[in-house]
Tab-separated table of N, CA, C and O in Angstrom:
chain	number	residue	atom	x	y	z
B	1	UNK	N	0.816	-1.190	0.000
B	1	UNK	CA	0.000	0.000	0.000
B	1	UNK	C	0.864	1.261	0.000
B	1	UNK	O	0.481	2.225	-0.663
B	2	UNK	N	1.953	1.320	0.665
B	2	UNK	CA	2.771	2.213	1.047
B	2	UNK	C	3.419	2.598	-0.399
B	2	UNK	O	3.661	3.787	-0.606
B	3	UNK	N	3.730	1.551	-1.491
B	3	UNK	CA	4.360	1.934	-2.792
B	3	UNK	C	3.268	2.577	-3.602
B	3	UNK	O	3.350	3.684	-4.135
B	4	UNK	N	2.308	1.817	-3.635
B	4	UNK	CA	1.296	2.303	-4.193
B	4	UNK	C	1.421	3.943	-4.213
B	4	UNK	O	1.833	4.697	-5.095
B	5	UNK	N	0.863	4.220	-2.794
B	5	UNK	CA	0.815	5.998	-2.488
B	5	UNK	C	2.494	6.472	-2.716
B	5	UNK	O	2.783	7.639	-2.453
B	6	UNK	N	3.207	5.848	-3.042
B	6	UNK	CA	4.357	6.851	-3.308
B	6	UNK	C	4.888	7.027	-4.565
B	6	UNK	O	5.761	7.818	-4.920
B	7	UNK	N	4.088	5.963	-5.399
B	7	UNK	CA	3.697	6.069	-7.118
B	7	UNK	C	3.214	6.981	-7.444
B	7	UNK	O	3.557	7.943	-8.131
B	8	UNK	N	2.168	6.632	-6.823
B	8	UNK	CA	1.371	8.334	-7.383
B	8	UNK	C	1.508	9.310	-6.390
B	8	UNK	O	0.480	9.959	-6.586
B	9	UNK	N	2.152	9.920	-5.342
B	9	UNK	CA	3.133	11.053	-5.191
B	9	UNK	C	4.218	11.515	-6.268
B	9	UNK	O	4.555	12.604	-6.733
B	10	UNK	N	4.564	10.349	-6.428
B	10	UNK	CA	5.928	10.555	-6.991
B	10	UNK	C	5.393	10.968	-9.615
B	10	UNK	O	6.042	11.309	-10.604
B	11	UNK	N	3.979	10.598	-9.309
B	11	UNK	CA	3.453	10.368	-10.721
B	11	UNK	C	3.292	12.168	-10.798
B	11	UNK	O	3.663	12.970	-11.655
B	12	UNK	N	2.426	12.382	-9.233
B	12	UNK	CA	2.032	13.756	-9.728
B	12	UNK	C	3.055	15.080	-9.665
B	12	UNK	O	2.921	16.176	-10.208
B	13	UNK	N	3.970	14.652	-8.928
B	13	UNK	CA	4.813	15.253	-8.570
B	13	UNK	C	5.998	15.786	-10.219
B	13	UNK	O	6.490	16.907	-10.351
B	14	UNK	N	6.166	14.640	-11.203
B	14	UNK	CA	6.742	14.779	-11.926
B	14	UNK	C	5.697	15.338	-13.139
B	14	UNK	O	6.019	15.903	-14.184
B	15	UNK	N	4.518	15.039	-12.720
B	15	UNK	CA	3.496	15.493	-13.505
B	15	UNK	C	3.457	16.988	-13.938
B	15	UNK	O	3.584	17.525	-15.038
B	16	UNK	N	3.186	17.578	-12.398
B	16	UNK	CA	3.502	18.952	-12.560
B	16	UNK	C	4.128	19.875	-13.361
B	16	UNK	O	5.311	19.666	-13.633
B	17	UNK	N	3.331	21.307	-13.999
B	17	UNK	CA	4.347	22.304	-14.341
B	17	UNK	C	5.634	22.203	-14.491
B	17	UNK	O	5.840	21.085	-14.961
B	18	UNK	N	6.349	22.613	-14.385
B	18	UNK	CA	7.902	23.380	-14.043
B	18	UNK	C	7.510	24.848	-14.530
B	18	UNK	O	7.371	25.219	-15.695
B	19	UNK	N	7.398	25.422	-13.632
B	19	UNK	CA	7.893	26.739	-13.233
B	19	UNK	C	8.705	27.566	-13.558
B	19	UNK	O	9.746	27.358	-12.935
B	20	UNK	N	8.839	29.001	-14.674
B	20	UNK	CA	10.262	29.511	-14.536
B	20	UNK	C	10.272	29.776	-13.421
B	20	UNK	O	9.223	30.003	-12.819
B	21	UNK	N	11.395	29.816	-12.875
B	21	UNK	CA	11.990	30.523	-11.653
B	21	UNK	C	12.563	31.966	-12.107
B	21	UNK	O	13.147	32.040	-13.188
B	22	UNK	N	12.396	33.166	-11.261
B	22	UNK	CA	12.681	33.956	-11.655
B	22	UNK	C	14.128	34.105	-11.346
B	22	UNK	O	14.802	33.511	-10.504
B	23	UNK	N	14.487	35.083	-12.262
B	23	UNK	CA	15.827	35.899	-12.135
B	23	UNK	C	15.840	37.004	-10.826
B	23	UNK	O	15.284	38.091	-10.665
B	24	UNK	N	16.765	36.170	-9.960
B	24	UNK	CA	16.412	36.967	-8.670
B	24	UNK	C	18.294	37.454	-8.542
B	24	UNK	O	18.832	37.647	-7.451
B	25	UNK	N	18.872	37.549	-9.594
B	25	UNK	CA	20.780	37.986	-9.597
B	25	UNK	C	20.754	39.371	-10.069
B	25	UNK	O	21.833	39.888	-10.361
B	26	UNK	N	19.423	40.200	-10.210
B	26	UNK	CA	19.521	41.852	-9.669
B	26	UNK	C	19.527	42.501	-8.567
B	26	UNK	O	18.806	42.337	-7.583
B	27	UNK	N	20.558	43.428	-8.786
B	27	UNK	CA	21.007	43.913	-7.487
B	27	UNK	C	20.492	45.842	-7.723
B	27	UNK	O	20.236	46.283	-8.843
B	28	UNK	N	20.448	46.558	-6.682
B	28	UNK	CA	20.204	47.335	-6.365
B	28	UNK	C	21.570	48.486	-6.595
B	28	UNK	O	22.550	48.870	-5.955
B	29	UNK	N	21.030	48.694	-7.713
B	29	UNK	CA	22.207	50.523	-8.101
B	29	UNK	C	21.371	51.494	-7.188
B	29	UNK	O	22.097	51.952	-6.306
B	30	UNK	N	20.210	51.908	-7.122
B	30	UNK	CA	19.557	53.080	-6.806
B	30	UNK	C	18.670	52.861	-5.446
B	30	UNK	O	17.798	51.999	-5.551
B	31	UNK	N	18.791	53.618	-4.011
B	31	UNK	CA	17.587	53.801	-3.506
B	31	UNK	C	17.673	54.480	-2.588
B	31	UNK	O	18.471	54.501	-1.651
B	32	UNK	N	16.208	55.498	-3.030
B	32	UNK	CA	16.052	56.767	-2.432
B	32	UNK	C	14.524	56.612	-1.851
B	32	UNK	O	13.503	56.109	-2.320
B	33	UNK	N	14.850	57.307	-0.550
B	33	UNK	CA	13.568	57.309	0.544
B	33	UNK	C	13.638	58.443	1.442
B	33	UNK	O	14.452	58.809	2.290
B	34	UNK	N	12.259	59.002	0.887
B	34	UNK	CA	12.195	60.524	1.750
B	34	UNK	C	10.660	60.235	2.015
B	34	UNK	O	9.883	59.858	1.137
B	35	UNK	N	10.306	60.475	3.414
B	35	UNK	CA	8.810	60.456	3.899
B	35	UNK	C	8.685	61.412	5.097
B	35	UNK	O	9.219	60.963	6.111
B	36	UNK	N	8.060	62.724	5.241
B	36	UNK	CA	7.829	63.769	6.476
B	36	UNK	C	6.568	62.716	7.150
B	36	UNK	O	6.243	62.912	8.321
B	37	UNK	N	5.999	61.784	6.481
B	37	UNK	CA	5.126	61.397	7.609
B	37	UNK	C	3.961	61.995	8.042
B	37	UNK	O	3.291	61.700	9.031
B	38	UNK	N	3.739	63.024	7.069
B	38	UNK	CA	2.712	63.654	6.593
B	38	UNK	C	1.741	63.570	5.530
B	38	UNK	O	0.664	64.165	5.503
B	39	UNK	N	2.157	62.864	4.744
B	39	UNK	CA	1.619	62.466	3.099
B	39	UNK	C	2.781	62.964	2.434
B	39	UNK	O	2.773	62.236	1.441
B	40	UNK	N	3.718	63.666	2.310
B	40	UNK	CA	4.712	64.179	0.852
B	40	UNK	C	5.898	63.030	1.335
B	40	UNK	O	6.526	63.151	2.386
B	41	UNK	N	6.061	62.039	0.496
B	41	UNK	CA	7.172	61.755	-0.069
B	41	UNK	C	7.709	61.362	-0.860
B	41	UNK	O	7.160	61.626	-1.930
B	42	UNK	N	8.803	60.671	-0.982
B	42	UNK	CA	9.585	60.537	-2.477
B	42	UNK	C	10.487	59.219	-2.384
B	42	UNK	O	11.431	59.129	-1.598
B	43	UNK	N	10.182	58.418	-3.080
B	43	UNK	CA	11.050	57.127	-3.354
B	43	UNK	C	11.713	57.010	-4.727
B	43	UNK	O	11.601	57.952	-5.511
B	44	UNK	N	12.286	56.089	-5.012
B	44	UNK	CA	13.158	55.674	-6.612
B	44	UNK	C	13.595	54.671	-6.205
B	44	UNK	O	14.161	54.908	-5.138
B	45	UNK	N	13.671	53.335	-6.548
B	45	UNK	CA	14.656	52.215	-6.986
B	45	UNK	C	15.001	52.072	-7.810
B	45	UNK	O	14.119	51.953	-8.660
B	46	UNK	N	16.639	51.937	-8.414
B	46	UNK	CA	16.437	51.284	-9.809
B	46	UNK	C	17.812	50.260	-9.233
B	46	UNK	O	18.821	50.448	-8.553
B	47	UNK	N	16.956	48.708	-10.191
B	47	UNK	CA	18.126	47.623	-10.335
B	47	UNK	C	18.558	47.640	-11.383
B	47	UNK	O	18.278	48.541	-12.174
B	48	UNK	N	19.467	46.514	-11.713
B	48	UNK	CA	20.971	46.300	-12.508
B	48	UNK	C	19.846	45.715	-13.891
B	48	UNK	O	20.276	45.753	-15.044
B	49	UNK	N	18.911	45.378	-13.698
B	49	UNK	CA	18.313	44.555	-14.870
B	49	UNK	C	17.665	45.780	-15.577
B	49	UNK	O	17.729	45.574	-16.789
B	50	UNK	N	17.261	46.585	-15.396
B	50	UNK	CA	16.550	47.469	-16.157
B	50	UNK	C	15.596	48.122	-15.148
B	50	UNK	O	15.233	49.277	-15.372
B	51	UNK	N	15.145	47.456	-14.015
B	51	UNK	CA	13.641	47.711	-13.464
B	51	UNK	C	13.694	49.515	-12.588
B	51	UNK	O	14.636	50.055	-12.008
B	52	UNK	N	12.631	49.892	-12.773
B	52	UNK	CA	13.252	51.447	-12.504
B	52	UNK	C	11.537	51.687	-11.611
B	52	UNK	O	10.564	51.043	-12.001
B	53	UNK	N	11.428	52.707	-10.399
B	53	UNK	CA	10.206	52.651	-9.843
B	53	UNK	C	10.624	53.437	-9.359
B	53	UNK	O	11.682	53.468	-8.731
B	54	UNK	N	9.574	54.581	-9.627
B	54	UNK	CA	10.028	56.384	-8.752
B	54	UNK	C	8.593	56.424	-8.785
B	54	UNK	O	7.873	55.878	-9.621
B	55	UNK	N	7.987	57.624	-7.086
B	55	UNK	CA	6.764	57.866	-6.824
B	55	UNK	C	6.956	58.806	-6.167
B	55	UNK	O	7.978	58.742	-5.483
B	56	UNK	N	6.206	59.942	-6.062
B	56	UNK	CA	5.935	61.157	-5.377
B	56	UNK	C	4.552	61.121	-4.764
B	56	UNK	O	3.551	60.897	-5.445
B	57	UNK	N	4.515	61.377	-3.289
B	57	UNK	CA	2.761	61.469	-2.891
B	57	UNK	C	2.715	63.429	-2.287
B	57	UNK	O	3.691	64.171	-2.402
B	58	UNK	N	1.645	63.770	-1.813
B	58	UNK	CA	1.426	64.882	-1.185
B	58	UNK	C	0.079	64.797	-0.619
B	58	UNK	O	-0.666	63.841	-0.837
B	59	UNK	N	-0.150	65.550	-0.074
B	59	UNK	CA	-1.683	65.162	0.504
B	59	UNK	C	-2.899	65.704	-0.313
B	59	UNK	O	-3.014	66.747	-0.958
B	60	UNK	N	-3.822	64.615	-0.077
B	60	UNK	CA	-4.852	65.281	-0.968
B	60	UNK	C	-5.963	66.087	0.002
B	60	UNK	O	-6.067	66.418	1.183
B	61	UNK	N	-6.741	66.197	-1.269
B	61	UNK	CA	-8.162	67.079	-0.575
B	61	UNK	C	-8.840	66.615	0.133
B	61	UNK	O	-9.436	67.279	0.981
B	62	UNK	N	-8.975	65.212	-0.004
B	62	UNK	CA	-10.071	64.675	0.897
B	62	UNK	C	-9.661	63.499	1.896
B	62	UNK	O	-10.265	62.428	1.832
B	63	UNK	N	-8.461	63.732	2.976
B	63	UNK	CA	-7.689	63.511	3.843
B	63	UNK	C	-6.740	62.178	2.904
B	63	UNK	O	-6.368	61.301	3.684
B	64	UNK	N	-6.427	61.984	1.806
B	64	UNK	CA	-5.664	60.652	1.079
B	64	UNK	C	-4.437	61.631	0.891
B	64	UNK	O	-4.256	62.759	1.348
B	65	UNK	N	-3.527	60.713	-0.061
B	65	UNK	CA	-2.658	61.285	-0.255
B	65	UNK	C	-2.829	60.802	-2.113
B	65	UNK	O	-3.395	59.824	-2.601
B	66	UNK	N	-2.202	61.764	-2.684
B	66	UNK	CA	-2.341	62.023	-4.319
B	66	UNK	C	-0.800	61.317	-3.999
B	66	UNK	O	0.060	61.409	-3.123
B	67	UNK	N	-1.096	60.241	-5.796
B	67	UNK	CA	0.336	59.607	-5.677
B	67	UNK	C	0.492	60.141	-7.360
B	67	UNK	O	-0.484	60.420	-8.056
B	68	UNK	N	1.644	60.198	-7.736
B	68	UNK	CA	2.130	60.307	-9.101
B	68	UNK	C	3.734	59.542	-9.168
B	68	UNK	O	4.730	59.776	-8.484
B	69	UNK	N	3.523	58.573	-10.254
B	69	UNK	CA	5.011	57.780	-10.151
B	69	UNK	C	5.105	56.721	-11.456
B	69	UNK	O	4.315	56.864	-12.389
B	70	UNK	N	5.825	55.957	-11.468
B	70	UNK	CA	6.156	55.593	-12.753
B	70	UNK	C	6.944	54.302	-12.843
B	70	UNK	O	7.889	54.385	-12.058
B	71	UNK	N	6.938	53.076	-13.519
B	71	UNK	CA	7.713	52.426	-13.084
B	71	UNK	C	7.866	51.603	-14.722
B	71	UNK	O	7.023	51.410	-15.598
B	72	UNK	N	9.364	51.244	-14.632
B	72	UNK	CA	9.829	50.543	-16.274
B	72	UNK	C	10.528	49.309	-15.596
B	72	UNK	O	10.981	49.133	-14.465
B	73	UNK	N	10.438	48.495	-16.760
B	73	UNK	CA	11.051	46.808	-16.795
B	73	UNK	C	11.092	46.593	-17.954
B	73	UNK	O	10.606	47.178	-18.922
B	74	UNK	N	12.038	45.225	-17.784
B	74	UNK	CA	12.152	45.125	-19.406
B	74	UNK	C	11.418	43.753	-19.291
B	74	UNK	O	11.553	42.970	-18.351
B	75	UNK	N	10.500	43.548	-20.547
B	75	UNK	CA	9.874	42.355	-21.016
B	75	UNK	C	10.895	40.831	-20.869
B	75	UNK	O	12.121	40.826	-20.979
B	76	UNK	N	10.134	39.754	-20.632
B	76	UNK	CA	11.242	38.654	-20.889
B	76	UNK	C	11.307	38.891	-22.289
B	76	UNK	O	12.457	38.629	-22.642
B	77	UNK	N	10.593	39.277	-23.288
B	77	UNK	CA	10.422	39.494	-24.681
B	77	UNK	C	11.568	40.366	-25.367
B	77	UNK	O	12.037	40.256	-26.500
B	78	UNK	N	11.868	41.228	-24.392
B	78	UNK	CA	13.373	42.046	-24.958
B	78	UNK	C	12.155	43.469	-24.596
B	78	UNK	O	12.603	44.406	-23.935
B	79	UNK	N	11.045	43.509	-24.948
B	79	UNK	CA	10.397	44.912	-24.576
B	79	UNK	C	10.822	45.493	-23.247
B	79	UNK	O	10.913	44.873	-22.187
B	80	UNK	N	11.090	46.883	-23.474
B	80	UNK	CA	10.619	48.249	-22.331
B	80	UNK	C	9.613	48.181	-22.264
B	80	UNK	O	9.123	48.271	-23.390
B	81	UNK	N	8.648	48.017	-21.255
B	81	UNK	CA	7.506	48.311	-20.747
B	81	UNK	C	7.612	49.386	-19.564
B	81	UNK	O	8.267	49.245	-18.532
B	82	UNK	N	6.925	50.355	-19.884
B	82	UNK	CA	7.005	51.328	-18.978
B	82	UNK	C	5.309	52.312	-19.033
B	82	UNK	O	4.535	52.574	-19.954
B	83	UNK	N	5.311	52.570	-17.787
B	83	UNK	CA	3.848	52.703	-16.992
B	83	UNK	C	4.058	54.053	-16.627
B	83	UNK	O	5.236	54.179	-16.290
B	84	UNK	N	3.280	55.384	-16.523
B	84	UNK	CA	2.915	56.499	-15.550
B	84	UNK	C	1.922	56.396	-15.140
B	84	UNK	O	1.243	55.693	-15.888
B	85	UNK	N	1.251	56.816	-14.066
B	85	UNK	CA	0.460	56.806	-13.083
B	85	UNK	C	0.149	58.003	-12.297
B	85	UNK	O	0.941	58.838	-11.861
B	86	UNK	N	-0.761	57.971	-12.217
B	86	UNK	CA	-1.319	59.184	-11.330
B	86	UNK	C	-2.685	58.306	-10.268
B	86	UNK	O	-3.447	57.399	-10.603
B	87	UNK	N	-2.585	58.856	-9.263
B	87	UNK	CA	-3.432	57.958	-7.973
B	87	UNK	C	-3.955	58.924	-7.039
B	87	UNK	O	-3.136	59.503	-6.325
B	88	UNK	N	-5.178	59.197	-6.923
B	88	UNK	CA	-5.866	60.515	-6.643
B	88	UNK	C	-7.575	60.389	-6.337
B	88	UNK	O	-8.180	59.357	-6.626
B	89	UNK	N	-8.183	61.452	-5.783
B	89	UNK	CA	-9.306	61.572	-5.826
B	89	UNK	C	-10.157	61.142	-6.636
B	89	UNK	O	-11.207	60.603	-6.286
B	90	UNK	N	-9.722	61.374	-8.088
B	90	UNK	CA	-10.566	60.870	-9.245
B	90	UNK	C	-9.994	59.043	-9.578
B	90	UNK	O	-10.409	58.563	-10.632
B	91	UNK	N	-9.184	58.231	-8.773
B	91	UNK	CA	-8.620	56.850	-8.831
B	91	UNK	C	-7.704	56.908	-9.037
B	91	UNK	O	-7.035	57.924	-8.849
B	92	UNK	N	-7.097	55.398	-9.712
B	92	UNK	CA	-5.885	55.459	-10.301
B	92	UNK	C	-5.674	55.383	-11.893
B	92	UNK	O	-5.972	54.431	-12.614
B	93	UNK	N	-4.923	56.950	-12.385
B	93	UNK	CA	-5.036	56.502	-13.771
B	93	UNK	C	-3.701	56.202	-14.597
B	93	UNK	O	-3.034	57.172	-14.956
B	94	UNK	N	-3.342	55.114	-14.867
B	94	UNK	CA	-2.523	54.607	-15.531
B	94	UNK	C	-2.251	54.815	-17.118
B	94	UNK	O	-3.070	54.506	-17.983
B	95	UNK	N	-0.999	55.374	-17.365
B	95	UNK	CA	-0.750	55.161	-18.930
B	95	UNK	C	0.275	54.680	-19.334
B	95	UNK	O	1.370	54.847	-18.797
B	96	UNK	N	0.015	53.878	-20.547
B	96	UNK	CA	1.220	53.085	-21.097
B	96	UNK	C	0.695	52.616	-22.267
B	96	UNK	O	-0.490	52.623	-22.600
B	97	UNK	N	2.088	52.015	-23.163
B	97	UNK	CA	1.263	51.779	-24.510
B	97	UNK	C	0.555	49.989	-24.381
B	97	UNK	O	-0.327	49.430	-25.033
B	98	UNK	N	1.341	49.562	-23.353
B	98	UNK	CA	1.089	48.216	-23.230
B	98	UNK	C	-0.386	48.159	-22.278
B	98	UNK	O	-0.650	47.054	-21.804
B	99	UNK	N	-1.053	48.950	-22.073
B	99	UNK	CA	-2.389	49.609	-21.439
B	99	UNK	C	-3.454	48.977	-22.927
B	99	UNK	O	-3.392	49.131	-24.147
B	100	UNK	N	-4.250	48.329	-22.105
B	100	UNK	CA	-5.507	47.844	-23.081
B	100	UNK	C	-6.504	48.926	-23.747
B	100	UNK	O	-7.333	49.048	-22.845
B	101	UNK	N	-6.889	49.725	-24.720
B	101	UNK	CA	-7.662	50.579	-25.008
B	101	UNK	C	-9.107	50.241	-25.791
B	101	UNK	O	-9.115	49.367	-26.658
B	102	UNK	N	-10.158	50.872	-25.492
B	102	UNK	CA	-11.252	50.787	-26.495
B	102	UNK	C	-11.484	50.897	-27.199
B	102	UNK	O	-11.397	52.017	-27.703
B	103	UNK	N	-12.035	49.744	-27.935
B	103	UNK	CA	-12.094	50.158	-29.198
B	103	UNK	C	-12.553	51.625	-30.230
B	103	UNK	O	-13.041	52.325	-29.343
B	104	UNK	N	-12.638	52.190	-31.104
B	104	UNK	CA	-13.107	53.227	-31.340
B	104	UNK	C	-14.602	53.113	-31.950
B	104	UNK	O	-15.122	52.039	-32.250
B	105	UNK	N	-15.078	54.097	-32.059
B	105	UNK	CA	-16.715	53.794	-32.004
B	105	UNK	C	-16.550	53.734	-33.922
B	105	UNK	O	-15.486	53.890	-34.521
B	106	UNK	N	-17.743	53.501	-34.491
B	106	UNK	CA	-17.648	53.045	-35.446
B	106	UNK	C	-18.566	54.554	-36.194
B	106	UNK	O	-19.558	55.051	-35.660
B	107	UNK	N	-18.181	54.864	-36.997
B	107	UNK	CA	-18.640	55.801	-37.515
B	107	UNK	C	-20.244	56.569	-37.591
B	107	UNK	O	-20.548	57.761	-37.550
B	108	UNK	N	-21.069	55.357	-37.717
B	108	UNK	CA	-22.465	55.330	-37.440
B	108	UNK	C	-23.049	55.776	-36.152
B	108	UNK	O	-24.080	56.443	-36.057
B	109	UNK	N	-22.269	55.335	-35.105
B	109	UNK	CA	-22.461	55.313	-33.772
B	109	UNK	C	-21.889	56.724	-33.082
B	109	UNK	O	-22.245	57.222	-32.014
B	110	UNK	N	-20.888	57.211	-34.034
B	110	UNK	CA	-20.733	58.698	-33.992
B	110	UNK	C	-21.713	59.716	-34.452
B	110	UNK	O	-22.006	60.737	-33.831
B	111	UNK	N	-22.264	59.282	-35.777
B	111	UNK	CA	-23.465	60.030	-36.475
B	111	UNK	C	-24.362	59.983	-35.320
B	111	UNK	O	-24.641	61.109	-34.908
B	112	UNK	N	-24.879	59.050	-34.696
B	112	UNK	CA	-26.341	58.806	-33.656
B	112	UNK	C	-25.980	59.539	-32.710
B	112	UNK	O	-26.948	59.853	-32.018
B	113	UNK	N	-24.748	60.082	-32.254
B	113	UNK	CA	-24.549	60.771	-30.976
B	113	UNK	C	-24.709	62.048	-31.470
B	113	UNK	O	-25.466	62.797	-30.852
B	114	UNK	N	-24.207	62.406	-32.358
B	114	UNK	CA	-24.261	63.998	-32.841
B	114	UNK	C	-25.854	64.545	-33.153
B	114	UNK	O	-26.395	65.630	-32.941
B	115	UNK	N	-26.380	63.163	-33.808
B	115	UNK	CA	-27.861	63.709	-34.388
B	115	UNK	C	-28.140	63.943	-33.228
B	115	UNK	O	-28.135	65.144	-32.959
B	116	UNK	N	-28.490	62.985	-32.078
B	116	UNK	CA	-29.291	63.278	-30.449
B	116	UNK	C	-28.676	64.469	-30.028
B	116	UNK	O	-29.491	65.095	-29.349
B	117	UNK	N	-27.218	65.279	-30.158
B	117	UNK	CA	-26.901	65.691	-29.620
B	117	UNK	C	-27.287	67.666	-30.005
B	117	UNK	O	-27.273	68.831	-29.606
B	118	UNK	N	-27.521	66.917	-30.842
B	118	UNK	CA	-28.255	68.252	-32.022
B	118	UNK	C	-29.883	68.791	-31.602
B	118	UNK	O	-30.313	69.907	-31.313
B	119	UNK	N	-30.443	67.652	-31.699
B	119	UNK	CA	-32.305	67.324	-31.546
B	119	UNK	C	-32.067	67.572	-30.021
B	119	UNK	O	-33.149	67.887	-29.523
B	120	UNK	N	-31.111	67.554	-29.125
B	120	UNK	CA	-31.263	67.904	-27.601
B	120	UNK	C	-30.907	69.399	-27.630
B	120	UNK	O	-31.385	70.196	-26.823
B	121	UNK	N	-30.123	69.708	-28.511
B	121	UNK	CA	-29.991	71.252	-28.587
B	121	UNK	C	-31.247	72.171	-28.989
B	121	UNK	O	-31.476	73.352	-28.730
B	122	UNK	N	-31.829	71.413	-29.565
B	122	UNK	CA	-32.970	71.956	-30.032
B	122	UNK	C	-34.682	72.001	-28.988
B	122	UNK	O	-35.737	72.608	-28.808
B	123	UNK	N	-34.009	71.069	-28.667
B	123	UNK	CA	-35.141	71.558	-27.583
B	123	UNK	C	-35.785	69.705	-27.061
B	123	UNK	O	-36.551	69.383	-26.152
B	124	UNK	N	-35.201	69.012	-27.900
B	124	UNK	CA	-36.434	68.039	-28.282
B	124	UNK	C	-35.610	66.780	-27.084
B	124	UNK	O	-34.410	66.532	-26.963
B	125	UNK	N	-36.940	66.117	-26.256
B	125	UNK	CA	-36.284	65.530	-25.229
B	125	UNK	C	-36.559	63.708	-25.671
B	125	UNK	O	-37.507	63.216	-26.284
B	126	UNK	N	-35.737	63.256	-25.279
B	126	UNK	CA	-36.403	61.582	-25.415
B	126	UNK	C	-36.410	60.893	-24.441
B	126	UNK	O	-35.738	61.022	-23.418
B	127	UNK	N	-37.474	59.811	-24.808
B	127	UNK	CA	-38.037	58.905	-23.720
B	127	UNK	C	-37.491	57.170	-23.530
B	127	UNK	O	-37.968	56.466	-22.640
């Protein structure tokens, strides 16, 4: 019984994935840390591989703190991927080209907004 269960330990075990393991032989060129402990501060890391992460906060309006910061890596693909950010009252808004976008409306669907948008100028309401 005992081989049995160590067959199939040993079945699923080899069964499994394999995993990359990451590249963990980057080391740290850059790091900067400023915080008053108030909401304003200022960080930067950058490692030996490419990876780069800088953020600025200050306080916001409605007791949070507004973040603006930015962070680049390089793709296993050979790509720069690189991100800005802004993090605030209105959320977090992220830009990058590697950022998913909507599609664009289709020409027709532009005409239907303008006509309504016209016939609402005019006075005329819909139901």
């Amino acid at each position: 019984m005992k081989l049995i269960i160590f067959a199939c330990l040993a079945a699923v075990a080899l069964a499994a994935p394999q995993f990359l393991e990451a590249d963990t032989s980057a080391s740290i060129e850059k790091d900067e840390r400023f915080d008053l402990g108030d909401g304003n501060f200022r960080y930067a890391f950058e490692l030996s591989d490419g990876t780069v992460v800088e953020a600025s906060g200050t306080p916001g309006e409605e007791g949070g703190v507004n973040i603006e910061g930015s962070y680049r890596y390089v793709h296993p693909d050979g790509d720069v991927v690189e991100i800005t950010y802004v993090a605030d009252e209105r959320g977090f808004r992220p830009v990058g080209d590697v950022i998913p976008t909507p599609h664009p409306l289709p020409a027709h669907a532009i005409e239907q907004i303008r006509f309504a948008e016209e016939r609402r100028a005019l006075g005329e309401t819909f139901e």
